[in-house]
Tab-separated table of C-alpha atoms and ligand atoms in Angstrom:
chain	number	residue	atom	x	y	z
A	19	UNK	CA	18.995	154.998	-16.587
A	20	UNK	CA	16.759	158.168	-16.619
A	21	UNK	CA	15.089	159.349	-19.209
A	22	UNK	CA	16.569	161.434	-21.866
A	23	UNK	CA	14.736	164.631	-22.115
A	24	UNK	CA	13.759	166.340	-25.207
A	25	UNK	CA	13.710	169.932	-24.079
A	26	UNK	CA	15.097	171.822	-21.776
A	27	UNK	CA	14.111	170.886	-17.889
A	28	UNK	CA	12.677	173.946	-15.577
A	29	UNK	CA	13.639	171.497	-12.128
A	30	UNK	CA	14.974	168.325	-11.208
A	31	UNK	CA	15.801	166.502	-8.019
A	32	UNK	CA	18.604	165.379	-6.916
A	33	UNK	CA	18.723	161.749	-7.543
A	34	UNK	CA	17.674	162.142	-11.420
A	35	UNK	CA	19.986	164.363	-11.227
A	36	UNK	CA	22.926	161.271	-10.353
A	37	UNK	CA	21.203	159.258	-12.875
A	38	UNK	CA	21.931	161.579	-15.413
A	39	UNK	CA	25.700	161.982	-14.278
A	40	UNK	CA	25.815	158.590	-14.053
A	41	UNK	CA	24.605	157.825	-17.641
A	42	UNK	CA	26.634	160.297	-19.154
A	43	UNK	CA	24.711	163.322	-18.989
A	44	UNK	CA	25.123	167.155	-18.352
A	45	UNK	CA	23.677	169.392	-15.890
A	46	UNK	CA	23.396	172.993	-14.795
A	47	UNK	CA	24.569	172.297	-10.863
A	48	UNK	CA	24.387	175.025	-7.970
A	49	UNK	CA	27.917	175.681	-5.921
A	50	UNK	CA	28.751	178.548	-3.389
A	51	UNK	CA	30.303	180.486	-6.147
A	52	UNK	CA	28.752	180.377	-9.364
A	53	UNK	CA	26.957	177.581	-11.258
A	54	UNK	CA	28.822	175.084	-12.974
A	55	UNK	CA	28.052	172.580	-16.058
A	56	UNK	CA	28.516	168.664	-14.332
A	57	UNK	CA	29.812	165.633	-15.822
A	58	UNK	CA	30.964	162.370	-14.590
A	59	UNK	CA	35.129	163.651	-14.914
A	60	UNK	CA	35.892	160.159	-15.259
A	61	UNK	CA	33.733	159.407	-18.449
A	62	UNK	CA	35.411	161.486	-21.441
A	63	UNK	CA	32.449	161.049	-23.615
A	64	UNK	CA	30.229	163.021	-21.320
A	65	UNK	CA	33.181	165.555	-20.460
A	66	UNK	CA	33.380	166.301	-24.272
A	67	UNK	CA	29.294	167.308	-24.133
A	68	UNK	CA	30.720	170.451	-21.746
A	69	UNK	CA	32.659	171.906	-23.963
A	70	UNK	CA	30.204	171.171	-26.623
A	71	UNK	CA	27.530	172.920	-24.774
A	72	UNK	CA	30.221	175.928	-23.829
A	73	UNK	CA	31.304	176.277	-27.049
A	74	UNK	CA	35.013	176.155	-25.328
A	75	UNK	CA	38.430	175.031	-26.692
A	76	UNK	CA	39.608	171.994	-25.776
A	77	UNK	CA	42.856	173.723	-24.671
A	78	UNK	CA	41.009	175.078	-21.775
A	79	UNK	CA	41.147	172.727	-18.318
A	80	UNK	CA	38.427	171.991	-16.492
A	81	UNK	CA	37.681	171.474	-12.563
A	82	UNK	CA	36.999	168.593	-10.982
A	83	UNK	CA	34.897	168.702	-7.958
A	84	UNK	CA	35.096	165.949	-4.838
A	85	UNK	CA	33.148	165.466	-1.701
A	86	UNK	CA	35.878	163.697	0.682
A	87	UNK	CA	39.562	163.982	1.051
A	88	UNK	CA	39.466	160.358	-0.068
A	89	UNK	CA	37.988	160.870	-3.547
A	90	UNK	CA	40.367	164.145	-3.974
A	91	UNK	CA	43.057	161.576	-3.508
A	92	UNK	CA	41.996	159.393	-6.056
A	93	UNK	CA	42.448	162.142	-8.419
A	94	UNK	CA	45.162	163.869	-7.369
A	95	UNK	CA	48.197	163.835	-5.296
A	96	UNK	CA	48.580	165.998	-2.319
A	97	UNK	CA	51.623	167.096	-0.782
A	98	UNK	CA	51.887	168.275	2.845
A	99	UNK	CA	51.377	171.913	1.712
A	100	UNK	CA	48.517	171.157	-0.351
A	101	UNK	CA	46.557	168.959	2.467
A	102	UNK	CA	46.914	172.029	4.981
A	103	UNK	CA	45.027	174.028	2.710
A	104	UNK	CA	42.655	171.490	1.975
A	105	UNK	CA	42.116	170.885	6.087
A	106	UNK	CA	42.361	174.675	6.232
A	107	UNK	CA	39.450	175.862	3.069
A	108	UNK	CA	37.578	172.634	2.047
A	109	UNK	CA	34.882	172.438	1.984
A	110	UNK	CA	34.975	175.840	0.551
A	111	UNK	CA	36.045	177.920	-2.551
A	112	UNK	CA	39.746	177.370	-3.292
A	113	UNK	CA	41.020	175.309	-6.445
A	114	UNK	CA	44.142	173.852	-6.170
A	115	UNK	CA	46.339	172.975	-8.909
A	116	UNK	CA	47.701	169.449	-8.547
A	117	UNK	CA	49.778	166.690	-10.086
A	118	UNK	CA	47.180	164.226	-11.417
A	119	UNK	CA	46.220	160.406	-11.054
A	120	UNK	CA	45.125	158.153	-13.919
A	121	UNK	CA	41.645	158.164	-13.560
A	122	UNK	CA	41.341	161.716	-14.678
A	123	UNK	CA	42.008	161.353	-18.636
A	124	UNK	CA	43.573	164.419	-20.703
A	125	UNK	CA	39.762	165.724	-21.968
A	126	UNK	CA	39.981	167.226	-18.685
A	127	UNK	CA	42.992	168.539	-17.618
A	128	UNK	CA	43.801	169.731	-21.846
A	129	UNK	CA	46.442	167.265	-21.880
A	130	UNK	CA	48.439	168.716	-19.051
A	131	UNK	CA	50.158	166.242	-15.963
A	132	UNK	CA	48.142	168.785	-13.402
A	133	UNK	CA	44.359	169.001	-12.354
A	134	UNK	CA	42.522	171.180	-10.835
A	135	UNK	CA	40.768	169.864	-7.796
A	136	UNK	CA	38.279	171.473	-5.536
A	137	UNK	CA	35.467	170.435	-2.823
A	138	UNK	CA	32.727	172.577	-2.857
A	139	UNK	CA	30.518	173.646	0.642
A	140	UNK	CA	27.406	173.796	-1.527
A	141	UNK	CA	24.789	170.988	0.052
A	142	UNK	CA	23.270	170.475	-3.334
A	143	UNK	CA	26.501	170.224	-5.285
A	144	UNK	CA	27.769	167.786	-2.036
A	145	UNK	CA	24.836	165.955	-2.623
A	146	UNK	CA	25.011	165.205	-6.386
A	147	UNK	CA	28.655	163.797	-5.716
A	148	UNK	CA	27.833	161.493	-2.934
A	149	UNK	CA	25.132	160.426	-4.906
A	150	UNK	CA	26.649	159.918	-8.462
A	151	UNK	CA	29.693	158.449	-6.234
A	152	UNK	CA	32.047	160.211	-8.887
A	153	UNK	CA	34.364	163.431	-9.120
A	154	UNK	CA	32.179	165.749	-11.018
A	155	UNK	CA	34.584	168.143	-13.730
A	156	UNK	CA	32.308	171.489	-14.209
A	157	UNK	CA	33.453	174.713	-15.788
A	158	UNK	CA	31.466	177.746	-14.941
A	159	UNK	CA	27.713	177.093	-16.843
A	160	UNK	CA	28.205	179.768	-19.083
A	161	UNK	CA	29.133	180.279	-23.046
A	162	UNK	CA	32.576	180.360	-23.638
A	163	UNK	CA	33.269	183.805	-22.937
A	164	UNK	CA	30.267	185.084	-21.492
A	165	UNK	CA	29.926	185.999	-17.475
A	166	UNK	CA	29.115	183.198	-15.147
A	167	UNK	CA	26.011	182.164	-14.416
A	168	UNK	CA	25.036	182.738	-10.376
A	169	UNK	CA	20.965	182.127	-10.369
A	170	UNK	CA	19.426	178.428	-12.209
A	171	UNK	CA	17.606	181.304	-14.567
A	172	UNK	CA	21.107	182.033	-15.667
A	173	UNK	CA	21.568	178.872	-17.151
A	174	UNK	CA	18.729	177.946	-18.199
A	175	UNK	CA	18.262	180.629	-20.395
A	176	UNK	CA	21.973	180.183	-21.617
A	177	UNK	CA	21.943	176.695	-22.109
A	178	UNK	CA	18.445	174.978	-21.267
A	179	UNK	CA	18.406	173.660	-24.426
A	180	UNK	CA	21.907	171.567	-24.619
A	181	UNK	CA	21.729	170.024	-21.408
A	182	UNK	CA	20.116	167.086	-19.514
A	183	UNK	CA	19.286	169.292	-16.291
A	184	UNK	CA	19.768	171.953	-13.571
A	185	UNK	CA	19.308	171.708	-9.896
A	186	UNK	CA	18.301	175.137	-8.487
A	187	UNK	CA	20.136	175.861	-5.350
A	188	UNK	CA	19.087	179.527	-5.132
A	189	UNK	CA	21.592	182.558	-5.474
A	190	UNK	CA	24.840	181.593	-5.382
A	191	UNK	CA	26.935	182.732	-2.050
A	192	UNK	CA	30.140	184.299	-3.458
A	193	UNK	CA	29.521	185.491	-6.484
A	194	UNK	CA	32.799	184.933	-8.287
A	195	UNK	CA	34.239	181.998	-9.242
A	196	UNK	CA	37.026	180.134	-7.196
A	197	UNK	CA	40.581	181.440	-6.231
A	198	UNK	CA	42.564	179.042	-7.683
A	199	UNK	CA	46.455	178.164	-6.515
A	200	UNK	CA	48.630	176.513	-8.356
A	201	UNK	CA	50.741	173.914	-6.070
A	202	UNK	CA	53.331	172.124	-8.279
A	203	UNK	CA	55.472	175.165	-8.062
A	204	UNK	CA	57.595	176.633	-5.564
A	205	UNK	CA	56.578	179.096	-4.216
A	206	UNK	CA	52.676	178.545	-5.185
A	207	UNK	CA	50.941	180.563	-7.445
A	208	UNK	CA	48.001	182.291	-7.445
A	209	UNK	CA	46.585	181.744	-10.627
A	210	UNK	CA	43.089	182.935	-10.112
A	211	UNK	CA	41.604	185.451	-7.482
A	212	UNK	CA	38.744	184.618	-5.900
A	213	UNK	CA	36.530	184.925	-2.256
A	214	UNK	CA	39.648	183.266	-0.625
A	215	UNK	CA	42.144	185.911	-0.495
A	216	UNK	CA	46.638	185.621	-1.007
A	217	UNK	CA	46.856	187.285	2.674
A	218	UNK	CA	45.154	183.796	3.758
A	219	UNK	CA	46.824	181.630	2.007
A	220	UNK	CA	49.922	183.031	2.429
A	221	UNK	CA	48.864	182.602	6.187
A	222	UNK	CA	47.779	179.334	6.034
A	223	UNK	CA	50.523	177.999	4.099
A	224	UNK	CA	53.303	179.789	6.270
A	225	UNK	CA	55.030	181.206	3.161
A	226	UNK	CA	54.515	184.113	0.203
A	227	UNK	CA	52.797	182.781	-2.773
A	228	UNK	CA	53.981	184.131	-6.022
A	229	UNK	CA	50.973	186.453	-6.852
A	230	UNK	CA	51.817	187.703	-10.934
A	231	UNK	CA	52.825	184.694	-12.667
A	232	UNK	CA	53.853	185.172	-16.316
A	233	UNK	CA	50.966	184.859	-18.649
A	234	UNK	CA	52.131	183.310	-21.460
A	235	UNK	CA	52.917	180.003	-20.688
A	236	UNK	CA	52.181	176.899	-23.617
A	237	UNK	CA	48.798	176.241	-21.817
A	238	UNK	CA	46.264	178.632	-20.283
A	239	UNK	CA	46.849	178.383	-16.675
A	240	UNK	CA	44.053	180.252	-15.381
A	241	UNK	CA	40.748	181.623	-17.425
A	242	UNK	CA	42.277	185.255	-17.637
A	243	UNK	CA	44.701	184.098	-20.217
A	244	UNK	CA	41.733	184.182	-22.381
A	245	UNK	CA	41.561	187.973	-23.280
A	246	UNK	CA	37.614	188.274	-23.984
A	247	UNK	CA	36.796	185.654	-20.982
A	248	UNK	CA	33.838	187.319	-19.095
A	249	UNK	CA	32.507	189.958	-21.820
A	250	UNK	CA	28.839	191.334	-21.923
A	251	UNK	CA	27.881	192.074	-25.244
A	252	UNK	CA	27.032	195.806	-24.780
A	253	UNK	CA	29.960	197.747	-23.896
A	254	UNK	CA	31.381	198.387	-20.607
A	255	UNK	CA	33.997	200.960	-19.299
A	256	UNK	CA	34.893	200.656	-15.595
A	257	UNK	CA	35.645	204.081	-13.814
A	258	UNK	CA	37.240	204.784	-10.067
A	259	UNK	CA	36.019	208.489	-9.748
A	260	UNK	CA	32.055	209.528	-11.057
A	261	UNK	CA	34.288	212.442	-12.498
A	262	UNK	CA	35.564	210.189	-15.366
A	263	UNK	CA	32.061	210.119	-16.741
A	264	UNK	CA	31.612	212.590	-19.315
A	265	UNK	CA	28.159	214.864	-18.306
A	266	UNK	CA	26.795	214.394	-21.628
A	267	UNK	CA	26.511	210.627	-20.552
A	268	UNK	CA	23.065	209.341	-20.644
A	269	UNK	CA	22.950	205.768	-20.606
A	270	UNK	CA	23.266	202.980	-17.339
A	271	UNK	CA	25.572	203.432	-14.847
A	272	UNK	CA	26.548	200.879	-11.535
A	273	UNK	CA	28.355	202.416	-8.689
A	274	UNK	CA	29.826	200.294	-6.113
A	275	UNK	CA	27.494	201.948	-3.211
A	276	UNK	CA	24.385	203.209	-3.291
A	277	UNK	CA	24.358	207.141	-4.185
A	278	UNK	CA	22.790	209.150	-1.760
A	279	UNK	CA	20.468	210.368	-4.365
A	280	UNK	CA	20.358	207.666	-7.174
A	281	UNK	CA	19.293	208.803	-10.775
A	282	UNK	CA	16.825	205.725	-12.856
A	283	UNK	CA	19.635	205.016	-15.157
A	284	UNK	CA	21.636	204.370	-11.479
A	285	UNK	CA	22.439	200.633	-10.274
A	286	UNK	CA	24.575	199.781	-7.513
A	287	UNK	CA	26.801	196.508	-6.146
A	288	UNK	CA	26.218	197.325	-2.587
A	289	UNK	CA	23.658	199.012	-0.423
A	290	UNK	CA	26.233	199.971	1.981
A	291	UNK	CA	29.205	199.103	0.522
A	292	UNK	CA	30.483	196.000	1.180
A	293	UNK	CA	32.585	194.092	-0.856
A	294	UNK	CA	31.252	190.924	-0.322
A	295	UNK	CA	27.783	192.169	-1.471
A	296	UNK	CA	29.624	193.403	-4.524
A	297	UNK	CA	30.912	189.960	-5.712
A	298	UNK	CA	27.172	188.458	-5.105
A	299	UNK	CA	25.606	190.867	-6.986
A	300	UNK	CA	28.369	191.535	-9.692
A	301	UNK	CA	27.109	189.280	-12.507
A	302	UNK	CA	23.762	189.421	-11.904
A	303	UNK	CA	23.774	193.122	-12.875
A	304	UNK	CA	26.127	192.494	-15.576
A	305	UNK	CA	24.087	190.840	-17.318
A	306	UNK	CA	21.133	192.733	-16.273
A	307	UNK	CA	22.892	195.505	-17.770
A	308	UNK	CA	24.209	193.698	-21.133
A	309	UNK	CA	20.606	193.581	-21.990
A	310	UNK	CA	19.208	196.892	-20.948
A	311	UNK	CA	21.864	198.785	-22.865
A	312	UNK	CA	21.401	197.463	-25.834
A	313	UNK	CA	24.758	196.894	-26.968
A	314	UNK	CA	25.173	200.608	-26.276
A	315	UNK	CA	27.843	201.251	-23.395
A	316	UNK	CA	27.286	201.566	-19.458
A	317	UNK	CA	29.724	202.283	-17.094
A	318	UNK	CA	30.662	199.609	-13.742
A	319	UNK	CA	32.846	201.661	-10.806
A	320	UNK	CA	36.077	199.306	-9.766
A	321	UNK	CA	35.315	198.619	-5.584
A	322	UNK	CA	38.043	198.764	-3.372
A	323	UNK	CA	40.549	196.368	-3.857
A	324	UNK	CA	40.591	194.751	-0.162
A	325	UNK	CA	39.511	190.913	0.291
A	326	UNK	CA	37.203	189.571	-2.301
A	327	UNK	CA	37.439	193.135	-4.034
A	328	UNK	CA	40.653	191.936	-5.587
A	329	UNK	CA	38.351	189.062	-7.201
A	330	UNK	CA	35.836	191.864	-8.280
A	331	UNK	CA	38.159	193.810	-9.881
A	332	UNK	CA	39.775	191.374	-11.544
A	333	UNK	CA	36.407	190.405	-13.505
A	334	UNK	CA	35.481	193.466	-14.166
A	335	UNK	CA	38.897	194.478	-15.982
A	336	UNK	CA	38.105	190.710	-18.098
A	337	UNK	CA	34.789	192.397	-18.763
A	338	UNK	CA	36.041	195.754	-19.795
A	339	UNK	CA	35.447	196.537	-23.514
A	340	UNK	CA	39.327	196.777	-24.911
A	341	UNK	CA	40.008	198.822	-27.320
A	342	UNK	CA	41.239	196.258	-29.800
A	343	UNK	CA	37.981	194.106	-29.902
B	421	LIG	O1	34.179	178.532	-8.729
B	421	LIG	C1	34.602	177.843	-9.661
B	421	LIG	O2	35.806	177.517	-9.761
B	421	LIG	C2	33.583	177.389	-10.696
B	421	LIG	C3	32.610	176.413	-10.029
B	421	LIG	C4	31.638	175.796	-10.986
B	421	LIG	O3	33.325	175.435	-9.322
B	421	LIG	N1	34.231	176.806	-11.830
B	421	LIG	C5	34.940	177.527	-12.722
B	421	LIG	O4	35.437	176.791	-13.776
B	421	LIG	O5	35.119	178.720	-12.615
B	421	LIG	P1	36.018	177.459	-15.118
B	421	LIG	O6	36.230	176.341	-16.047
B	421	LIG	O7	35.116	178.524	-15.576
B	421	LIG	O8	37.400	177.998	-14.688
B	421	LIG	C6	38.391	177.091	-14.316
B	421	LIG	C7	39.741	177.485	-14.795
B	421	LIG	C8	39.998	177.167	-16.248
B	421	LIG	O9	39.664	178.206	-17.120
B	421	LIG	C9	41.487	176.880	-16.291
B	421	LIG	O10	42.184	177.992	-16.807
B	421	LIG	C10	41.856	176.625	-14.842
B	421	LIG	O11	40.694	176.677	-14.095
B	421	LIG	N2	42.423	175.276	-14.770
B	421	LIG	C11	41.786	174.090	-14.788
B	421	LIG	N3	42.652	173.071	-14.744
B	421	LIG	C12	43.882	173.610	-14.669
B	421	LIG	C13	45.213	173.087	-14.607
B	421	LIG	N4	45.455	171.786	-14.611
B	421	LIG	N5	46.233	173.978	-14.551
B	421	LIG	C14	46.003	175.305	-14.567
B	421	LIG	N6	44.768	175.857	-14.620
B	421	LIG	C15	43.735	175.037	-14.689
B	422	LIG	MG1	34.376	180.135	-16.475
């Protein structure tokens, strides 16, 4: 059994990493779309130390993350729909929704017969699972309601202190978290956008999914539910047109291109504008920004809504101060 550390840890390699998973420990873990916070998902004890760390309800599911078709059977079943996609996206950034097997106990999937399953392309995060030999449940490695974490200094300065480690993988590749589908209905729901978009899906699976599902079912189905899920703590307004910004303005603004002729209190998503660039970039300067303004407002322009856009846009309207906060 490793060591258990006092303070927070700057590095770590991978197989203290495992030792720590396998002992019951937490850790800040690197995957292509943001970071997550790992536990052993078959050891409840260390499952509760997530949402301990997160500050997050219990009512809230987590994900449980494989390396091989074989262990994603041993936590879930897959129908024929559900292993196309899986042959089609893993290893990759999709979540699917399934109905689940014993060894995943209710800490994890809030109580519910369904778990979310998903095999990440990350080497690092691929690693740690082979190694640990278990499914590994990890929400994003953020506070409950804050914006996820895509760089180790993101959660290390957010949590460093609460857990046993973090692997640094570098930047993460997407950006955003997961799209997540929901697979015990018919027709399939989308229940989360994400870098995989409905038009593949829909292409993959040989059918429409159902893309608006009702919101207010008994159990959140999908971290949206949560009204304040993703909010910096300065406040943000999102705008389509530079027009909507009144001239008297004076604080930080992100655009989703780079203006021709950018102002100091301009930021931008992409150099050229590319959506893809957007979602890697998109919490970085969120959070960036959180902390330059103050708690004053700044202003984030919505990108176009093609691709991984849809994802993009679908944060940033989470992140959007409402007017009943
Ligand atoms: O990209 C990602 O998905 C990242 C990385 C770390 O893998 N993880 C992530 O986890 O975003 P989290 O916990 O921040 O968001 C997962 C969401 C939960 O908020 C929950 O609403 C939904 O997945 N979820 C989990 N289990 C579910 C279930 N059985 N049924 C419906 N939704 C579920
Ligand atoms: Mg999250």
């Amino acid at each position: 059994m490793a060591d258990k550390p006092t303070r927070q840890r700057p590095q770590c390699d991978l197989r203290s990493a495992a030792d720590f998973i396998l002992s019951g420990g937490i850790g800040g873990v690197p995957t292509e779309t943001v970071y997550g916070l790992a536990a052993d998902a078959t050891n409840g004890e260390a499952v509760k130390k997530i949402f301990a760390a997160k500050g997050r309800p219990f009512i809230d599911p987590l994900i449980v993350h494989v390396c091989s078709f074989e262990m994603a059977e041993s936590v879930a079943r897959f129908s024929d729909k559900a292993k196309r996609l899986a042959e089609k996206f893993w290893p990759g950034p999709l979540t699917m929704v399934l109905p689940r097997k014993e060894i995943i106990g209710d800490i994890v999937t809030a109580g519910m017969d369904t778990v979310a399953v998903r095999m990440p392309s990350h080497p690092i995060m691929r690693r740690l699972i082979e190694l640990s030999g278990r499914p590994i449940a990890a929400p994003s490695a953020n506070p409950f309601g804050y914006v996820s974490p895509t760089r180790a200094e993101h959660v290390r300065e957010q949590l460093g202190e609460k857990i046993d480690f973090v692997l640094d993988g570098g930047e993460c590749s997407c950006g955003v978290e997961s799209t997540i589908i929901g697979m015990v209905s018919v027709p399939p729901k989308l229940l989360r956008p994400g870098p995989i978009c409905a038009q593949d899906l829909e292409s993959a699976l040989g059918e429409e999914i159902d893309k608006s599902p009702k919101k207010n079912e008994a159990h959140p189905q999908a971290p949206g539910m949560m009204k304040t899920h993703y909010s910096p703590k300065s406040r943000l307004a999102l705008f389509d047109s530079p027009s909507e910004i009144p001239q008297s303005f004076g604080g930080q603004i992100i655009f989703f291109k780079r203006p021709d002729l950018p102002l100091k209190n301009h930021y931008w998503l992409s150099e050229s504008g590319d959506v893809r660039e957007a979602a890697r970039n998109l919490f970085v300067l969120l959070r960036a920004l959180d902390k330059i303004s103050k708690g004053a407002l700044f202003y984030c322009q919505r990108v176009p809504n093609i691709g991984i856009g849809i994802a993009v846009n679908d944060r940033l309207s989470r992140a959007e101060t409402k007017l009943d906060k």
